[in-house]
Amino acid sequence: MSESKPIIEFKDVTFWYGQNETEPALKNINLTIHEGDYVALLGLNGAGKTTLQLCINGVVPNNILGNFEGQVIVDGKDTLETPVREMAKIVGMVFDNPEFQLSQMSVGEEIALGMESLGYSYEEMVETIDEVLDIVGLQGLTERSPFGLSGGQQQRLSIASALAMRPKILVMDEPTSNVDPIGKEEIFQVAYELNRKRNMTVIMAEHEVEVMAQYANLVVVMHEGEIVLQGTPEEVFSNVDLLKSLGLRMPQVAAFGNELEKLGIMTLNGHYPVKLSQAVETYGRLFEKKAG
Ligand SMILES: Nc1ncnc2c1ncn2[C@@H]1O[C@H](COP(=O)(O)OP(=O)(O)O)[C@@H](O)[C@H]1O
Ligand SMILES: [Mg+2]
């Protein structure tokens, strides 16, 4: 939200993987994210979403060979000058495949793994494990094997592991892409609560535009390494032609408004509803007219 302070700033960031790549994976990225923002990162595969997210925890450029220009400031720290293990205390990461993130025999050990560098006492660790499992709705599963959990539960465990480091920022890279519909809902719900109830800054790369329109306050659209559009969901999804040309979907309620406009049934001047509640209000007018 615009009255809060910037927590992530990309300043003219360009990044090439390796040394001989001609096309950069990120091109002139300028982006400011404020504390408490919920950012939806949209774009086709290869657009640069993952690379941009890896800049936030400093893995790009510190742990990945390449050519980096510009500056990323996260919570007042320049990522180029901050060790990745320091950044890990500020930025929690959740990736698309939960199984690749799990390695331990029990849920409790899985969470403890990340905490080892924090110098917690045993009691503090146990307390933290209980607390983060509670936040993600996995209370009581401390002794269970991570591999016996559903995809949605595994992904919530990944979130719990990230939360154990007490980060201010949660970066999620297509966290629902390997999860069934119920699991997807669970993950979106946890992310939503972390954002709204705990003011955690969330940056989520995700193809589910309806969900992103519902939760995100900032939508960032990437294409071929560049940010081509950013703004509120309402602003971004008013750009029908651009989104279409990029091969991106609009929320269905917005696409519906666009169709109604083309058929001459309703004039919206590009101000399409993007959330269900807005759709009910806007399209409800059609029925009122008829009744009157
Ligand atoms: N490890 C890597 N080495 C070389 N090129 C890469 C690597 N990872 C990604 N790329 C390239 O960088 C570009 C952006 O990729 P990526 O950030 O993964 O996009 P997205 O997450 O939107 O699918 C693509 O052209 C991709 O092929
Ligand atoms: Mg990706």
mmCIF file of N, CA and C and ligand atoms in Angstrom, residues 43-51 53 96 173-174 205 207, ligand 2:
data_model
loop_
_atom_site.group_PDB
_atom_site.id
_atom_site.type_symbol
_atom_site.label_atom_id
_atom_site.label_comp_id
_atom_site.label_asym_id
_atom_site.label_seq_id
_atom_site.Cartn_x
_atom_site.Cartn_y
_atom_site.Cartn_z
ATOM 1 N N GLY A 43 3.197 -13.630 -16.338
ATOM 2 C CA GLY A 43 3.999 -13.687 -17.561
ATOM 3 C C GLY A 43 4.116 -15.120 -18.018
ATOM 4 N N LEU A 44 4.330 -15.299 -19.317
ATOM 5 C CA LEU A 44 4.477 -16.648 -19.851
ATOM 6 C C LEU A 44 5.763 -17.278 -19.322
ATOM 7 N N ASN A 45 5.910 -18.572 -19.527
ATOM 8 C CA ASN A 45 7.160 -19.236 -19.163
ATOM 9 C C ASN A 45 8.315 -18.570 -19.909
ATOM 10 N N GLY A 46 9.384 -18.320 -19.193
ATOM 11 C CA GLY A 46 10.548 -17.678 -19.795
ATOM 12 C C GLY A 46 10.509 -16.161 -19.734
ATOM 13 N N ALA A 47 9.451 -15.608 -19.152
ATOM 14 C CA ALA A 47 9.306 -14.142 -19.103
ATOM 15 C C ALA A 47 10.316 -13.487 -18.161
ATOM 16 N N GLY A 48 10.815 -14.264 -17.169
ATOM 17 C CA GLY A 48 11.793 -13.700 -16.229
ATOM 18 C C GLY A 48 11.303 -13.646 -14.786
ATOM 19 N N LYS A 49 10.166 -14.268 -14.504
ATOM 20 C CA LYS A 49 9.580 -14.200 -13.160
ATOM 21 C C LYS A 49 10.502 -14.821 -12.098
ATOM 22 N N THR A 50 10.979 -16.031 -12.391
ATOM 23 C CA THR A 50 11.838 -16.707 -11.420
ATOM 24 C C THR A 50 13.132 -15.921 -11.213
ATOM 25 N N THR A 51 13.706 -15.451 -12.286
ATOM 26 C CA THR A 51 14.960 -14.700 -12.185
ATOM 27 C C THR A 51 14.757 -13.440 -11.339
ATOM 28 N N GLN A 53 12.547 -13.040 -9.026
ATOM 29 C CA GLN A 53 12.358 -13.442 -7.632
ATOM 30 C C GLN A 53 13.689 -13.825 -6.976
ATOM 31 N N ASP A 96 8.117 -24.092 -6.799
ATOM 32 C CA ASP A 96 6.924 -24.734 -7.372
ATOM 33 C C ASP A 96 6.768 -26.194 -6.997
ATOM 34 N N ASP A 173 7.139 -18.941 -5.875
ATOM 35 C CA ASP A 173 7.295 -19.126 -7.318
ATOM 36 C C ASP A 173 6.363 -20.229 -7.808
ATOM 37 N N GLU A 174 5.253 -19.849 -8.359
ATOM 38 C CA GLU A 174 4.233 -20.792 -8.834
ATOM 39 C C GLU A 174 3.964 -21.888 -7.799
ATOM 40 N N ALA A 205 4.521 -15.475 -8.058
ATOM 41 C CA ALA A 205 4.396 -15.743 -9.490
ATOM 42 C C ALA A 205 3.305 -16.789 -9.627
ATOM 43 N N HIS A 207 -0.202 -18.272 -12.260
ATOM 44 C CA HIS A 207 -0.999 -18.146 -13.487
ATOM 45 C C HIS A 207 -2.490 -17.990 -13.212
HETATM 46 MG MG MG B 2 9.634 -19.562 -13.310
#
